[in-house]
mmCIF file of C-alpha atoms in Angstrom:
data_model
loop_
_atom_site.group_PDB
_atom_site.id
_atom_site.type_symbol
_atom_site.label_atom_id
_atom_site.label_comp_id
_atom_site.label_asym_id
_atom_site.label_seq_id
_atom_site.Cartn_x
_atom_site.Cartn_y
_atom_site.Cartn_z
ATOM 1 C CA MET A 1 7.117 -28.682 3.857
ATOM 2 C CA ASP A 2 10.348 -31.268 2.709
ATOM 3 C CA LEU A 3 13.250 -29.707 0.952
ATOM 4 C CA THR A 4 12.707 -30.774 -2.706
ATOM 5 C CA THR A 5 9.149 -28.998 -2.281
ATOM 6 C CA TRP A 6 10.688 -25.613 -0.805
ATOM 7 C CA MET A 7 13.276 -26.079 -4.006
ATOM 8 C CA ASN A 8 11.054 -26.812 -6.554
ATOM 9 C CA ASN A 9 8.557 -23.443 -5.367
ATOM 10 C CA TYR A 10 11.669 -20.988 -4.864
ATOM 11 C CA THR A 11 14.499 -21.577 -7.785
ATOM 12 C CA GLY A 12 13.737 -20.117 -10.997
ATOM 13 C CA GLN A 13 13.212 -23.597 -12.629
ATOM 14 C CA SER A 14 9.771 -23.523 -12.096
ATOM 15 C CA ASP A 15 8.701 -20.005 -12.818
ATOM 16 C CA PHE A 16 4.468 -18.681 -12.412
ATOM 17 C CA THR A 17 2.945 -18.105 -15.553
ATOM 18 C CA LEU A 18 0.189 -14.920 -15.477
ATOM 19 C CA VAL A 19 -2.288 -15.511 -17.543
ATOM 20 C CA GLY A 20 -3.991 -11.599 -17.687
ATOM 21 C CA LEU A 21 -6.258 -9.313 -19.295
ATOM 22 C CA PHE A 22 -4.743 -9.866 -22.295
ATOM 23 C CA SER A 23 -5.460 -13.270 -23.417
ATOM 24 C CA GLN A 24 -9.670 -12.723 -23.215
ATOM 25 C CA SER A 25 -9.476 -9.759 -25.210
ATOM 26 C CA GLU A 26 -9.754 -9.704 -28.691
ATOM 27 C CA HIS A 27 -7.511 -7.126 -28.998
ATOM 28 C CA PRO A 28 -4.676 -6.588 -26.853
ATOM 29 C CA ALA A 29 -2.558 -3.937 -28.518
ATOM 30 C CA LEU A 30 -5.822 -1.607 -28.407
ATOM 31 C CA LEU A 31 -6.465 -2.963 -24.454
ATOM 32 C CA ALA A 32 -2.448 -2.268 -23.563
ATOM 33 C CA VAL A 33 -2.089 1.304 -25.340
ATOM 34 C CA VAL A 34 -5.036 2.189 -23.612
ATOM 35 C CA ILE A 35 -3.402 0.997 -19.771
ATOM 36 C CA PHE A 36 -0.199 2.558 -20.723
ATOM 37 C CA VAL A 37 -2.043 5.924 -21.228
ATOM 38 C CA VAL A 38 -4.142 5.447 -17.574
ATOM 39 C CA LEU A 39 -0.883 4.700 -15.840
ATOM 40 C CA LEU A 40 0.742 7.486 -17.669
ATOM 41 C CA MET A 41 -1.952 9.610 -16.864
ATOM 42 C CA ALA A 42 -2.369 8.417 -13.202
ATOM 43 C CA LEU A 43 1.510 8.790 -12.324
ATOM 44 C CA THR A 44 1.285 11.943 -13.482
ATOM 45 C CA GLY A 45 -1.602 13.979 -12.147
ATOM 46 C CA ASN A 46 -0.255 11.908 -8.701
ATOM 47 C CA ALA A 47 3.380 13.172 -9.149
ATOM 48 C CA LEU A 48 2.180 16.856 -9.585
ATOM 49 C CA LEU A 49 0.347 16.701 -6.990
ATOM 50 C CA ILE A 50 3.072 15.460 -4.544
ATOM 51 C CA LEU A 51 4.955 18.686 -6.193
ATOM 52 C CA LEU A 52 2.082 21.137 -5.796
ATOM 53 C CA ILE A 53 1.975 20.198 -2.378
ATOM 54 C CA LEU A 54 5.539 19.681 -1.703
ATOM 55 C CA SER A 55 6.542 23.367 -3.062
ATOM 56 C CA ASP A 56 3.596 25.700 -1.982
ATOM 57 C CA THR A 57 4.237 26.332 2.036
ATOM 58 C CA HIS A 58 0.310 27.332 2.036
ATOM 59 C CA LEU A 59 -0.229 23.367 1.663
ATOM 60 C CA HIS A 60 2.034 22.140 4.558
ATOM 61 C CA THR A 61 -1.023 20.883 6.725
ATOM 62 C CA PRO A 62 -2.070 17.581 7.520
ATOM 63 C CA MET A 63 -4.802 17.552 5.553
ATOM 64 C CA TYR A 64 -2.225 17.889 2.524
ATOM 65 C CA PHE A 65 0.271 15.722 4.373
ATOM 66 C CA PHE A 66 -2.285 12.618 4.065
ATOM 67 C CA ILE A 67 -2.981 13.385 0.660
ATOM 68 C CA SER A 68 0.174 13.516 -0.987
ATOM 69 C CA GLN A 69 0.896 10.585 1.428
ATOM 70 C CA LEU A 70 -2.527 8.772 -0.635
ATOM 71 C CA SER A 71 -0.915 9.968 -4.139
ATOM 72 C CA LEU A 72 2.278 8.020 -3.390
ATOM 73 C CA MET A 73 0.705 4.861 -2.236
ATOM 74 C CA ASP A 74 -1.195 5.109 -5.487
ATOM 75 C CA MET A 75 1.768 5.515 -7.352
ATOM 76 C CA MET A 76 3.196 2.786 -5.952
ATOM 77 C CA TYR A 77 0.175 0.694 -6.067
ATOM 78 C CA ILE A 78 0.205 0.840 -9.831
ATOM 79 C CA SER A 79 3.496 0.474 -10.290
ATOM 80 C CA VAL A 80 4.081 -3.185 -8.695
ATOM 81 C CA THR A 81 1.544 -4.908 -10.599
ATOM 82 C CA VAL A 82 0.626 -2.897 -14.106
ATOM 83 C CA PRO A 83 4.139 -1.702 -15.939
ATOM 84 C CA LYS A 84 5.201 -5.575 -15.364
ATOM 85 C CA MET A 85 1.837 -6.887 -17.022
ATOM 86 C CA LEU A 86 2.476 -3.890 -20.502
ATOM 87 C CA MET A 87 6.493 -5.636 -20.119
ATOM 88 C CA ASP A 88 4.828 -8.716 -20.054
ATOM 89 C CA GLN A 89 2.233 -8.297 -23.683
ATOM 90 C CA ALA A 90 5.273 -6.006 -25.039
ATOM 91 C CA LEU A 91 7.718 -8.858 -25.037
ATOM 92 C CA GLY A 92 5.426 -11.714 -25.225
ATOM 93 C CA SER A 93 6.480 -13.325 -22.216
ATOM 94 C CA HIS A 94 4.640 -14.344 -19.340
ATOM 95 C CA LYS A 95 6.657 -15.566 -16.873
ATOM 96 C CA ILE A 96 7.679 -14.491 -13.275
ATOM 97 C CA SER A 97 9.735 -16.205 -10.883
ATOM 98 C CA ALA A 98 8.824 -17.657 -7.288
ATOM 99 C CA ALA A 99 10.738 -14.596 -5.416
ATOM 100 C CA ALA A 100 9.551 -12.034 -8.002
ATOM 101 C CA CYS A 101 5.677 -13.215 -7.466
ATOM 102 C CA GLY A 102 6.316 -13.292 -3.751
ATOM 103 C CA MET A 103 8.140 -9.599 -3.682
ATOM 104 C CA GLN A 104 4.823 -8.617 -6.099
ATOM 105 C CA MET A 105 2.177 -10.196 -3.772
ATOM 106 C CA PHE A 106 3.831 -8.319 -0.390
ATOM 107 C CA LEU A 107 4.331 -5.076 -1.550
ATOM 108 C CA TYR A 108 0.909 -5.247 -2.864
ATOM 109 C CA VAL A 109 -1.242 -6.179 0.497
ATOM 110 C CA THR A 110 1.069 -3.866 2.051
ATOM 111 C CA LEU A 111 0.226 -1.452 -0.021
ATOM 112 C CA ALA A 112 -3.336 -1.845 0.032
ATOM 113 C CA GLY A 113 -3.273 -2.075 3.727
ATOM 114 C CA SER A 114 -1.663 0.956 4.466
ATOM 115 C CA GLU A 115 -4.187 2.898 1.969
ATOM 116 C CA TYR A 116 -7.295 1.413 4.195
ATOM 117 C CA PHE A 117 -5.833 2.572 7.490
ATOM 118 C CA LEU A 118 -4.611 5.825 5.702
ATOM 119 C CA LEU A 119 -8.215 6.619 4.581
ATOM 120 C CA ALA A 120 -8.958 5.936 8.127
ATOM 121 C CA ALA A 121 -6.527 8.813 9.474
ATOM 122 C CA MET A 122 -7.673 11.288 6.919
ATOM 123 C CA SER A 123 -11.070 10.814 8.479
ATOM 124 C CA TYR A 124 -10.103 10.861 11.698
ATOM 125 C CA ASP A 125 -7.991 13.973 10.840
ATOM 126 C CA ARG A 126 -11.522 16.401 9.576
ATOM 127 C CA TYR A 127 -12.933 15.037 12.346
ATOM 128 C CA VAL A 128 -10.899 17.004 14.611
ATOM 129 C CA ALA A 129 -10.243 19.764 12.054
ATOM 130 C CA ILE A 130 -14.383 20.572 12.451
ATOM 131 C CA CYS A 131 -14.953 19.644 15.611
ATOM 132 C CA HIS A 132 -12.267 20.584 18.152
ATOM 133 C CA PRO A 133 -10.962 24.109 15.668
ATOM 134 C CA LEU A 134 -8.971 25.712 18.682
ATOM 135 C CA ARG A 135 -6.574 22.265 19.495
ATOM 136 C CA TYR A 136 -6.591 21.074 15.977
ATOM 137 C CA PRO A 137 -2.934 22.299 15.910
ATOM 138 C CA VAL A 138 -2.086 20.689 18.916
ATOM 139 C CA LEU A 139 -3.551 17.314 18.496
ATOM 140 C CA MET A 140 -2.625 16.955 14.481
ATOM 141 C CA ASN A 141 1.001 18.378 14.744
ATOM 142 C CA TYR A 142 3.567 16.962 12.411
ATOM 143 C CA ARG A 143 5.151 14.844 14.855
ATOM 144 C CA VAL A 144 1.392 13.036 15.434
ATOM 145 C CA CYS A 145 1.062 12.851 11.397
ATOM 146 C CA LEU A 146 4.206 11.352 11.204
ATOM 147 C CA LEU A 147 3.349 9.088 13.818
ATOM 148 C CA MET A 148 0.269 8.404 11.701
ATOM 149 C CA ILE A 149 1.698 7.598 8.484
ATOM 150 C CA SER A 150 4.260 5.216 10.278
ATOM 151 C CA VAL A 151 1.477 3.283 11.873
ATOM 152 C CA CYS A 152 -0.590 3.139 8.708
ATOM 153 C CA TRP A 153 2.666 1.573 7.087
ATOM 154 C CA VAL A 154 3.005 -0.646 10.029
ATOM 155 C CA LEU A 155 -0.211 -2.204 9.697
ATOM 156 C CA GLY A 156 -0.374 -2.007 6.146
ATOM 157 C CA SER A 157 2.891 -4.112 6.058
ATOM 158 C CA LEU A 158 1.734 -6.903 8.919
ATOM 159 C CA ASP A 159 -0.749 -8.144 5.952
ATOM 160 C CA GLY A 160 2.399 -8.778 3.916
ATOM 161 C CA PHE A 161 4.509 -10.420 5.873
ATOM 162 C CA MET A 162 1.304 -12.659 7.384
ATOM 163 C CA PHE A 163 -0.085 -13.613 3.677
ATOM 164 C CA THR A 164 3.438 -14.143 1.765
ATOM 165 C CA PRO A 165 4.958 -15.995 2.948
ATOM 166 C CA VAL A 166 2.232 -18.690 4.281
ATOM 167 C CA THR A 167 1.197 -18.315 0.786
ATOM 168 C CA MET A 168 4.433 -19.044 -1.090
ATOM 169 C CA THR A 169 5.407 -22.290 0.544
ATOM 170 C CA PHE A 170 2.071 -23.821 -0.113
ATOM 171 C CA PRO A 171 3.646 -26.974 -2.318
ATOM 172 C CA PHE A 172 2.658 -26.496 -6.555
ATOM 173 C CA CYS A 173 2.383 -29.842 -7.742
ATOM 174 C CA GLY A 174 0.415 -28.794 -10.949
ATOM 175 C CA SER A 175 -0.130 -26.303 -13.096
ATOM 176 C CA ARG A 176 1.596 -22.564 -12.499
ATOM 177 C CA GLU A 177 -0.712 -20.768 -14.420
ATOM 178 C CA ILE A 178 -2.229 -18.083 -12.345
ATOM 179 C CA HIS A 179 -5.693 -16.695 -14.158
ATOM 180 C CA HIS A 180 -4.916 -13.126 -13.269
ATOM 181 C CA PHE A 181 -2.852 -10.404 -14.378
ATOM 182 C CA PHE A 182 -0.940 -10.231 -10.974
ATOM 183 C CA CYS A 183 0.109 -12.593 -8.168
ATOM 184 C CA GLU A 184 -2.942 -12.346 -6.032
ATOM 185 C CA VAL A 185 -2.813 -14.487 -2.757
ATOM 186 C CA PRO A 186 -6.669 -16.302 -3.905
ATOM 187 C CA ALA A 187 -5.232 -16.780 -7.300
ATOM 188 C CA VAL A 188 -1.774 -18.034 -6.357
ATOM 189 C CA THR A 189 -3.246 -20.052 -3.435
ATOM 190 C CA LYS A 190 -5.489 -21.856 -5.838
ATOM 191 C CA LEU A 191 -2.796 -23.520 -7.302
ATOM 192 C CA SER A 192 -1.402 -25.762 -4.346
ATOM 193 C CA CYS A 193 -1.653 -29.137 -4.488
ATOM 194 C CA SER A 194 -2.282 -29.433 -0.762
ATOM 195 C CA ASP A 195 -5.848 -28.373 1.687
ATOM 196 C CA THR A 196 -5.781 -24.497 1.685
ATOM 197 C CA TRP A 197 -8.810 -24.398 3.208
ATOM 198 C CA LEU A 198 -8.378 -23.855 6.800
ATOM 199 C CA TYR A 199 -6.259 -20.612 5.537
ATOM 200 C CA GLU A 200 -8.105 -19.765 2.948
ATOM 201 C CA THR A 201 -10.988 -19.336 5.529
ATOM 202 C CA LEU A 202 -8.251 -17.176 8.190
ATOM 203 C CA MET A 203 -7.267 -14.958 5.545
ATOM 204 C CA TYR A 204 -10.733 -14.124 4.830
ATOM 205 C CA VAL A 205 -11.592 -13.587 8.350
ATOM 206 C CA CYS A 206 -8.486 -11.404 8.713
ATOM 207 C CA CYS A 207 -9.148 -9.125 5.761
ATOM 208 C CA VAL A 208 -13.104 -8.698 7.276
ATOM 209 C CA LEU A 209 -11.329 -7.835 10.594
ATOM 210 C CA MET A 210 -8.609 -5.068 8.587
ATOM 211 C CA LEU A 211 -11.520 -3.806 6.788
ATOM 212 C CA LEU A 212 -13.686 -2.771 9.505
ATOM 213 C CA ILE A 213 -10.898 -0.951 11.617
ATOM 214 C CA PRO A 214 -10.858 1.303 9.179
ATOM 215 C CA VAL A 215 -14.445 1.538 8.375
ATOM 216 C CA THR A 216 -15.349 2.091 11.753
ATOM 217 C CA VAL A 217 -12.939 4.835 12.334
ATOM 218 C CA ILE A 218 -14.407 6.404 8.714
ATOM 219 C CA SER A 219 -17.866 6.172 9.831
ATOM 220 C CA GLY A 220 -17.463 7.239 13.603
ATOM 221 C CA SER A 221 -15.900 10.553 12.425
ATOM 222 C CA TYR A 222 -17.750 11.669 9.834
ATOM 223 C CA SER A 223 -20.896 11.001 11.561
ATOM 224 C CA SER A 224 -19.838 12.852 14.514
ATOM 225 C CA ILE A 225 -19.114 15.679 12.445
#
C-alpha cells in the first residue's frame, strides 16, 4: 500500500459513515429511547452486581470473582458501540474517523474474544469445585484466578491485534458507508477495493478455531460433572 492510500485511510479527510439500525426504522426516536433504557439497565445491573461482590466478603470466592469479571466485560462490551450509536442519532451525525473506527474494532474484538475464554474459565472453575472439592482451595486460589483472567484478556487482545491492523490498512477507494451500527470487521472489509478473499477466509477460520477452544473446555468440563 502506497503513502497516498495510507494517508487517505488514516487522516481525518475521509471519515466512515455508519448506516445502522435507525436508518431502517419507521420510528427511530422510539427505538433510540428503548435502546437507551436497555443500556442503562444493563450498565446499572452489572455495576450493582460488581459492587455487591466487592462489598460482601462472603462472595470473595473464585466463582463470584469470575462473575464480577464477566459483568465488567459486559459493561465495557456494550459501552464500545451503543453510546456512540445513540449519540450519532441524537446529533444527526453518523461519521466516524478511521482512528476511532480502528479503536472501536479493536476493543470490540478483544472484549468478545476475552468473554469466550472467560466462560471457559468459569466452566473449569465449576468442574474443579464439584469434582475436586477438597483440592478446590488449592487449585483455584487467588493467584490462579488472576492468572486465568490475565490469560483471557491476552488471548482476546491477540484477536484484536491480529484483525484490526490488517483490516484498517486495506485501501478504501469507493464508498465509505459501513452498513452496520459499529465498525465490525466484515462490514469494513467489504468496503475495500482490493481482493480480500484470502483474508476473509483466514479470518473466519481463525474465528472458528478460537471458538472451538472455549466450546471444547466448556463441553469437557460440564460433561465430566
